[in-house]
Coordinates of C-alpha atoms and ligand atoms in Angstrom, one line a residue:
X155 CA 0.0 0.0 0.0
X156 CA 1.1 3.7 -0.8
X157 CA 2.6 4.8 2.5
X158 CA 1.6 8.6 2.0
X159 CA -1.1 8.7 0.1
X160 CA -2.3 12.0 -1.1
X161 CA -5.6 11.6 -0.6
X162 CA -7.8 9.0 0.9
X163 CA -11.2 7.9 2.4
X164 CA -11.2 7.1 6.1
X165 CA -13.8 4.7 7.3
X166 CA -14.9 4.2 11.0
X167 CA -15.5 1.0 11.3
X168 CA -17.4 1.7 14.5
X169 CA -19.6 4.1 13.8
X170 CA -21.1 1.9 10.7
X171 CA -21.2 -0.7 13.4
X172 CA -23.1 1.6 15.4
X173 CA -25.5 2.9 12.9
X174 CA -26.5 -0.9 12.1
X175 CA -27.1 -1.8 15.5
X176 CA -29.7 1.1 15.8
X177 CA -31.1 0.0 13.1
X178 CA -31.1 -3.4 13.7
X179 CA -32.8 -2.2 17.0
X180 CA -35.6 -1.0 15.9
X181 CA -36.3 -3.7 13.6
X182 CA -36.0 -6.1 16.3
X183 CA -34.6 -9.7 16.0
X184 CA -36.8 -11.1 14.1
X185 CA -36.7 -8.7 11.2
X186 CA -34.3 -8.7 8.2
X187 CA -32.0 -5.6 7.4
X188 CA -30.6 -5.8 4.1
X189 CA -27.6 -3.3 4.1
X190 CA -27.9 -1.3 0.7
X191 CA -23.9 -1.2 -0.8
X192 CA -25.4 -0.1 -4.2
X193 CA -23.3 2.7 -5.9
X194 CA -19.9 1.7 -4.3
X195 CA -21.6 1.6 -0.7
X196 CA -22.8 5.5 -1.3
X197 CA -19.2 5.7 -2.8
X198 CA -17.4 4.9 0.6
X199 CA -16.4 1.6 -1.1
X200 CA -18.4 -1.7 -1.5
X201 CA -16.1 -4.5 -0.4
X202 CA -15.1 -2.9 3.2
X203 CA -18.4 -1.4 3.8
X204 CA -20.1 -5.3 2.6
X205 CA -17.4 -7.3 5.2
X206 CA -18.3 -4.8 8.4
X207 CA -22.0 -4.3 7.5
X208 CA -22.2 -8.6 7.6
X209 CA -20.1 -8.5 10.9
X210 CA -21.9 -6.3 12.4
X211 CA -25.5 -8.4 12.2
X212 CA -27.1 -7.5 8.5
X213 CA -28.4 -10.3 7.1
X214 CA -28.5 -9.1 3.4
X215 CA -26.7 -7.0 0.9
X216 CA -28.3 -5.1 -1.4
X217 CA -27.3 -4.0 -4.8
X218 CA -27.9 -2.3 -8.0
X219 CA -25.9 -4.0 -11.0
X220 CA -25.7 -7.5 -11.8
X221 CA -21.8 -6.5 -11.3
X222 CA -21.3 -5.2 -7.9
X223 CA -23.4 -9.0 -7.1
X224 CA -21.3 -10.7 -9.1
X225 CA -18.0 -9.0 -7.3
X226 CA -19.5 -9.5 -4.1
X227 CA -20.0 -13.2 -4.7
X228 CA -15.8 -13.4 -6.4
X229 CA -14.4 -11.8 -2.8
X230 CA -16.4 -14.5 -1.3
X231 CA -19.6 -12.9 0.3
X232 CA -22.3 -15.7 0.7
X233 CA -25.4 -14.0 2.4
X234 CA -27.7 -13.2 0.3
X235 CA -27.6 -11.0 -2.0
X236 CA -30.7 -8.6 -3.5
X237 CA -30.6 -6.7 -6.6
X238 CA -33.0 -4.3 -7.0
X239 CA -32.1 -2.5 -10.3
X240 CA -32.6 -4.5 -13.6
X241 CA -30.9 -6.9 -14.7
X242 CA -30.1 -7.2 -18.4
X243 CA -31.6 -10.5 -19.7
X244 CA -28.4 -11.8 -21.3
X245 CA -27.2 -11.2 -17.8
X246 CA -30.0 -13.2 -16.1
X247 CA -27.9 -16.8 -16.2
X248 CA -25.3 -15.1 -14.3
X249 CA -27.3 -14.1 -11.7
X250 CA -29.3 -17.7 -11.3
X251 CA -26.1 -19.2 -11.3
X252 CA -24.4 -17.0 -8.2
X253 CA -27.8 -17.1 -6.4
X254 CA -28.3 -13.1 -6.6
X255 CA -31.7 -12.5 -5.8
X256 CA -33.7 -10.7 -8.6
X257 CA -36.1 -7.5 -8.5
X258 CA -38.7 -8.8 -11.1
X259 CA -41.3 -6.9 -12.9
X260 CA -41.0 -7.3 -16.6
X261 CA -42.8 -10.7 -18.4
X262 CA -39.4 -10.5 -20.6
X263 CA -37.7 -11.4 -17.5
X264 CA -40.0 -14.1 -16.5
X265 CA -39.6 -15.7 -19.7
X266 CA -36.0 -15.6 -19.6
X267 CA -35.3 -16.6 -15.9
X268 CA -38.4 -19.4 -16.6
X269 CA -36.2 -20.9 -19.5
X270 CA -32.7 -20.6 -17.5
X271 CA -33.8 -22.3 -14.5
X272 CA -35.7 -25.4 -16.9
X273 CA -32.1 -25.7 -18.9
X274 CA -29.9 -25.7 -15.8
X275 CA -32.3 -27.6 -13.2
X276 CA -31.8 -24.2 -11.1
X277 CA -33.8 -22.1 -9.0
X278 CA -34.0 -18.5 -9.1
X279 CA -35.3 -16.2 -6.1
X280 CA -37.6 -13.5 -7.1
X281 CA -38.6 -10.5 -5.3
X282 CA -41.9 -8.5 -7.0
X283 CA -41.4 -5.1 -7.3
X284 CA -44.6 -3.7 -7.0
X285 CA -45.9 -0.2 -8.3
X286 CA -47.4 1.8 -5.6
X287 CA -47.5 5.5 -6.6
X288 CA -43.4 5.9 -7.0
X289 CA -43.6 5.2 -10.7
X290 CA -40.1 4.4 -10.7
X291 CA -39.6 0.1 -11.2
X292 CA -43.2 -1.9 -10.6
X293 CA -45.6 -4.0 -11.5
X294 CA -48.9 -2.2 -11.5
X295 CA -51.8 -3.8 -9.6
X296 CA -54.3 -5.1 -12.5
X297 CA -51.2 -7.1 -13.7
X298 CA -50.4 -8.9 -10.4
X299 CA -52.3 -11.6 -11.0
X300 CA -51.2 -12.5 -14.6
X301 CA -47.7 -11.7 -13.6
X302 CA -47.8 -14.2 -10.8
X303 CA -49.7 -16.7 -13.1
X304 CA -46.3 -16.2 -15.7
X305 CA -43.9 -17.1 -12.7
X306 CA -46.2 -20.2 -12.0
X307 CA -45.5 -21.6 -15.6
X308 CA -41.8 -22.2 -14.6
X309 CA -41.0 -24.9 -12.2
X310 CA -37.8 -23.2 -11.5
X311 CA -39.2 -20.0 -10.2
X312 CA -39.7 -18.9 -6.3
X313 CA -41.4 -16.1 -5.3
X314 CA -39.0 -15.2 -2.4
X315 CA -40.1 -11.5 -1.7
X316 CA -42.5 -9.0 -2.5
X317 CA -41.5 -5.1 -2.5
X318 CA -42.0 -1.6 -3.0
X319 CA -40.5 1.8 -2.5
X320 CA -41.4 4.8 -0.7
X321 CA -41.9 8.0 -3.2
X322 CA -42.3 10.8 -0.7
X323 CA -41.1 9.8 2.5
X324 CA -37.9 12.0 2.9
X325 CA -38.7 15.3 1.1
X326 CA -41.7 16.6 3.2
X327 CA -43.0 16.4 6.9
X328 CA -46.3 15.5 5.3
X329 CA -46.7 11.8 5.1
X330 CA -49.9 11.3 3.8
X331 CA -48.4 10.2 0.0
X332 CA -46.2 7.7 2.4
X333 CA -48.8 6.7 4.0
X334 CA -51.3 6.2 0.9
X335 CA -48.3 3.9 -0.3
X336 CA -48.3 1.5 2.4
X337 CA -52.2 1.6 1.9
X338 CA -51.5 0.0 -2.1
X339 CA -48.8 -2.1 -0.4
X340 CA -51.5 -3.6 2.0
X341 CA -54.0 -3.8 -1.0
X342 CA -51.5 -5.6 -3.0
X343 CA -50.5 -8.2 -0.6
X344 CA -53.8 -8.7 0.1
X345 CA -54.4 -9.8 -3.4
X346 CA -51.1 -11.7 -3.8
X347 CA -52.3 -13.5 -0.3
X348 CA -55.9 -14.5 -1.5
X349 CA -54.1 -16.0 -4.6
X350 CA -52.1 -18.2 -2.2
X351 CA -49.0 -17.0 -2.6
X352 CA -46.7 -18.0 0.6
X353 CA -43.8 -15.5 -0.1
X354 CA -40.8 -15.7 2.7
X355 CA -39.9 -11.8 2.7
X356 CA -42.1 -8.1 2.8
X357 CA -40.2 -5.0 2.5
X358 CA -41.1 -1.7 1.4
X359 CA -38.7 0.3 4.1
X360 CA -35.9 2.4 3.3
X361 CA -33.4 4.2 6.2
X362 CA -36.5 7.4 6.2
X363 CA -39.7 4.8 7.1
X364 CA -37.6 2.7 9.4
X365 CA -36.9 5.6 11.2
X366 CA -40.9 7.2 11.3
X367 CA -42.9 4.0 11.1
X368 CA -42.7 0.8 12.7
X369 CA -45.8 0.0 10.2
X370 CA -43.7 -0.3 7.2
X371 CA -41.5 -2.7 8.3
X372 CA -43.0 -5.9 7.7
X373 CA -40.3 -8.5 7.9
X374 CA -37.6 -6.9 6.4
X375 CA -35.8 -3.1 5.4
X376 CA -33.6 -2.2 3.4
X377 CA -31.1 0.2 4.8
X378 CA -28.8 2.8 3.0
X379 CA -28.2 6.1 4.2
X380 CA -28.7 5.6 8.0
X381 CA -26.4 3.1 8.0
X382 CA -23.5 5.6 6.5
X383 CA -24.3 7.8 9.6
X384 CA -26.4 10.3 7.7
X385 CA -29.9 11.5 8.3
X386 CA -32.1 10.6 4.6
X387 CA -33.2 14.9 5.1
X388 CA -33.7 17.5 7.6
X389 CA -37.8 16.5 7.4
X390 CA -36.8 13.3 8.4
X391 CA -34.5 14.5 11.4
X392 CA -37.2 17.0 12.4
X393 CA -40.3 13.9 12.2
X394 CA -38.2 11.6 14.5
X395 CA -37.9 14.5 17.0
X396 CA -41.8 14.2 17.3
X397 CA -41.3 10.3 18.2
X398 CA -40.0 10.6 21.2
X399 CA -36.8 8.3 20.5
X400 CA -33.7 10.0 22.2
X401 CA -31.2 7.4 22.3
X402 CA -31.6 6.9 18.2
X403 CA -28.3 8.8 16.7
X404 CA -26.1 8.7 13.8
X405 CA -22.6 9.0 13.4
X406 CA -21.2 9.5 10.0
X407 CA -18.7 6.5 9.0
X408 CA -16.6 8.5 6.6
X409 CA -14.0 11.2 6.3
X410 CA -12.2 12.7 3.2
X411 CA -8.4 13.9 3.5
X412 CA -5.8 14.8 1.4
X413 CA -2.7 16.7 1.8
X414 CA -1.2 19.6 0.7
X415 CA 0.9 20.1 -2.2
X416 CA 1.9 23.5 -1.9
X417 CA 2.0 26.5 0.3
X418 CA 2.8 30.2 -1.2
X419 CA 2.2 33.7 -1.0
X420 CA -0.2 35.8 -3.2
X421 CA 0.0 39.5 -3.2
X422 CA -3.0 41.5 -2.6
X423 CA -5.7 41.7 -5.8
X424 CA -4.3 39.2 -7.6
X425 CA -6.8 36.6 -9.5
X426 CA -6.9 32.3 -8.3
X427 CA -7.4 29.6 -10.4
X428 CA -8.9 29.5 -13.7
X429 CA -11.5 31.9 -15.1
X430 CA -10.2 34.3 -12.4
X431 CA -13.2 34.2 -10.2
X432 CA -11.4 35.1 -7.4
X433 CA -9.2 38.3 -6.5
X434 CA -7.3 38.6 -3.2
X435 CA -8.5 41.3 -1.3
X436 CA -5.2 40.7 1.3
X437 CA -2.1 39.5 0.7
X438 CA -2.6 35.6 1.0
X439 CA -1.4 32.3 2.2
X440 CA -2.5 29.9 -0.3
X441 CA -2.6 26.1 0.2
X442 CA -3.1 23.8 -3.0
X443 CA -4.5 20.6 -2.6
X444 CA -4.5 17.9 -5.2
X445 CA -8.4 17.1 -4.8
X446 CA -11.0 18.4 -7.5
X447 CA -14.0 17.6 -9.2
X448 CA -12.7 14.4 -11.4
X449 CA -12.4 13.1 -7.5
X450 CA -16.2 13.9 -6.7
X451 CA -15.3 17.4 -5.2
X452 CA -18.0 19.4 -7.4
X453 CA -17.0 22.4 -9.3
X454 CA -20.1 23.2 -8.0
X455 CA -18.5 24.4 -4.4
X456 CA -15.8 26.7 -6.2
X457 CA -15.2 29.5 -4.3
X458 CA -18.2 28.4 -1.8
X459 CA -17.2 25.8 0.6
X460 CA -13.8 25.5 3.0
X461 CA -11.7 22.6 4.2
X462 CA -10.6 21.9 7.3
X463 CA -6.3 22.1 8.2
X464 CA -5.3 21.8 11.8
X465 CA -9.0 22.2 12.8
X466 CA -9.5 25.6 11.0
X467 CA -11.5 26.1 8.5
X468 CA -9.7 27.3 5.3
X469 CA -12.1 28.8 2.7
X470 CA -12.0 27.8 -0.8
X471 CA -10.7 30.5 -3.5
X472 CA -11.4 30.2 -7.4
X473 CA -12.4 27.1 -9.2
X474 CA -12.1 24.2 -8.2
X475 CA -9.9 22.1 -11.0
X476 CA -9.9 18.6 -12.1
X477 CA -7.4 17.7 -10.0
X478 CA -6.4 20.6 -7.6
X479 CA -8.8 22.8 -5.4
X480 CA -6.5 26.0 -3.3
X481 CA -7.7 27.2 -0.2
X482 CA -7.0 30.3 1.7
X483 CA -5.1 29.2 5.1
X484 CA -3.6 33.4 5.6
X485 CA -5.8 33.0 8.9
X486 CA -4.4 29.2 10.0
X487 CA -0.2 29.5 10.8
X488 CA 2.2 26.7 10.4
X489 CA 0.8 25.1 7.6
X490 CA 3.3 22.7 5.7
X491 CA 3.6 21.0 2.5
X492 CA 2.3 17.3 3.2
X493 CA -0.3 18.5 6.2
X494 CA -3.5 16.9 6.2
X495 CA -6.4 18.4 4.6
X496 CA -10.2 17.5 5.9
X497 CA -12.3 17.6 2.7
X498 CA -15.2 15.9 4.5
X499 CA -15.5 15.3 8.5
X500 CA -13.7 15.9 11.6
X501 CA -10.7 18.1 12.5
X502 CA -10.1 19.0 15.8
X503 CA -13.4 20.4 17.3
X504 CA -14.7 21.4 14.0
X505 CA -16.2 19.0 11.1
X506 CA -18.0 19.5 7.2
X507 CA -20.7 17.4 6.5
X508 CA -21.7 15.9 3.6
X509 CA -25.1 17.7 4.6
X510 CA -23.2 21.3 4.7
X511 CA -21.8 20.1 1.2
X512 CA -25.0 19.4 -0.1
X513 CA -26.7 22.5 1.1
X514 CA -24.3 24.9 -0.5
X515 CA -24.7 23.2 -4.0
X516 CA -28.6 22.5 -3.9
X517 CA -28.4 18.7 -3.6
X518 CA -28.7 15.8 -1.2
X519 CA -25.9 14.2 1.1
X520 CA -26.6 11.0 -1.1
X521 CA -25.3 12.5 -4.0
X522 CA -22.1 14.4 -2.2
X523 CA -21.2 10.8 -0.9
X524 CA -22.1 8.8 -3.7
X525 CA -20.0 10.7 -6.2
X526 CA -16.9 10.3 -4.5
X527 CA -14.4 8.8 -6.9
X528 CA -14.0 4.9 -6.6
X529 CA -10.2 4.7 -7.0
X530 CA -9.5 6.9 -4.0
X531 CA -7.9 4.6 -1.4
X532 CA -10.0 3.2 1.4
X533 CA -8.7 2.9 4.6
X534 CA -10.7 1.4 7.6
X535 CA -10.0 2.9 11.2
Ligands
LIG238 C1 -31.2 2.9 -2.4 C2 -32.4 2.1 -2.0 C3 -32.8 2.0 -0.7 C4 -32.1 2.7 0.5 O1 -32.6 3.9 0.7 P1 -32.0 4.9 1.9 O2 -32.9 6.1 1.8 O3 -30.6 5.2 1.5 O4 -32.1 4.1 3.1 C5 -33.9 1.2 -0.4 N1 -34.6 0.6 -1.4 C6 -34.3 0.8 -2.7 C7 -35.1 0.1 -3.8 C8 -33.2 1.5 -3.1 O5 -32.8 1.7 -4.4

């Protein structure tokens, strides 16, 4: 491993821990949590957010691609494993054959998986995706039945799970479109249970309805962004005020650093960084950091955001580049080439949050994390 990396992603290993056994608290024992390490785990990094996530009690992983299943399954992960996305039908065999369960709501699908499991005396594990007002992936409710009557044709075919997905449950303190969701749910499951279907799993939560409502949980969740130590919106942090549930926290599992690459002086008006957005109104000590957008640092927070050196917050000046961002530090002495930069989290008694990031740019702490470049080392702590 590079001994000084210039940049790298800290995870705390304990505070994911943490964050699942809150979860997993509320949930109880006899629920499921299926620990959602789509998108590169919310770009901290798949394969050391998987390993804790399964140490520390989840019972399922949950994905997007056939590929990040398939990669899971290579480094040796054998829980099960949920894809929720689509999976591409020429891609279907590879799933049946590493036992990734399937989000399934096209007859295309059906007919593919039906003939896969008939040619290599297979099962495959289905989970319904039904369409319950997020109009996103779902099967709509006249087409249940007829669906279900598809999957029947196939000896091969289990209906494992049946799901949905909350539209409206983390933008807004009004949860009357939440609530009309779990409503459709109900209806649905009703139908699919006076066809006689015995399905093993019901989920419909995400991190925002396990925190609000008990009532969505049936026997299973799928968490993502609580489990990262972030709170899904400020609606959502606000709501679980009103429930009376003190001890519930969140501690964010990971930090951005980098360090710098050079200190200098820059006389008074003088123009930073391309496009010369920004002109010195002091003389200034400049740091530049070798982070920018191509890393998941948006452009977006040129001349807007600060990083964190020796616990001070050092405001950002000019565009941010691909590869380089430079920060005023005239206000933090001592600073040295090589000394660490906070991009994201703690320094000292001060800390950025992905929320603070996502507030000056107009977006979500799910896209602020998520973004973050893959190849940027991990490290666990
Ligand atoms: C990403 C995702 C989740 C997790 O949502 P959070 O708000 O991050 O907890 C749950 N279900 C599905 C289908 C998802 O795609």
């Amino acid at each position: 491993m590079i001994q000084q990396p210039l940049q790298w992603i800290e995870l705390n290993a304990e505070a994911l821990k943490h964050n699942i056994t809150q979860f997993k608290h509320l949930l109880g024992k006899k629920r499921n949590m299926v620990a959602m390490v789509k998108a590169n785990a919310y770009g901290h990094g798949m394969l050391e957010i998987a390993d804790i996530a399964i140490k520390s009690g989840a019972e399922w992983l949950g994905v997007q691609s056939i590929d990040e299943g398939l990669i899971l399954r290579e480094q040796g992960f054998t829980c099960p494993i949920l894809s929720v996305g689509y999976i591409p039908l020429h891609h279907l065999e590879q799933a049946v054959n590493k036992n990734i369960r399937i989000t399934v709501y096209n007859h295309q699908s059906i007919e593919k998986l039906g003939n896969i499991c008939r040619a290599l005396n297979k099962k495959a594990f289905l989970h319904l995706k039904l369409e319950t007002g997020t109009y996103r992936q779902g099967i709509d409710e006249d087409e249940i039945i007829p669906f279900i009557k598809k999957i029947q044709q196939y000896k091969g075919l289990v209906i494992e799970g049946i799901s949905s997905h909350f539209a409206n449950i983390e933008d807004t303190t009004d949860h009357s479109y939440a609530r009309d969701q779990l409503y459709r749910f109900q209806n649905f499951l009703d139908i699919i249970g006076r066809y006689g279907i015995k399905e093993r799993f019901k989920h419909m939560a995400c991190s925002a309805a396990v925190i609000l409502f008990p009532e969505t949980y049936f026997n299973m969740a799928r968490i993502g962004i609580g489990m990262y130590g972030l709170w899904p919106s400020n609606e959502v942090f606000v709501s679980s005020l009103l429930r009376d549930r003190p001890e519930f926290n969140l501690k964010p599992v990971l930090s951005w650093k980098a360090r710098v690459a050079q200190v200098k002086k820059v006389p008074k008006d003088a123009f930073i960084g391309y496009g010369c957005t920004y002109r010195t109104t002091r003389e200034t000590d400049l740091a530049v950091i070798p982070a920018g957008y191509s890393d998941g640092y948006s452009r977006s927070l040129s001349n807007i955001s600060y990083v964190l050196i020796k616990g001070k917050r050092a405001p950002v000046r000019g565009r941010i580049a691909m590869n380089f961002l430079m920060a005023d530090i005239t206000d933090i002495s001592g600073v040295e080439v090589e000394d660490v930069v906070v991009l994201l989290g703690k320094d000292g008694l001060d800390s950025i949050t992905a929320d603070k990031l996502a507030s000056l740019t107009g977006t979500i702490n799910y896209e602020i994390i998520a973004r973050i470049n893959p190849n940027i080392l991990r490290v666990v702590v």
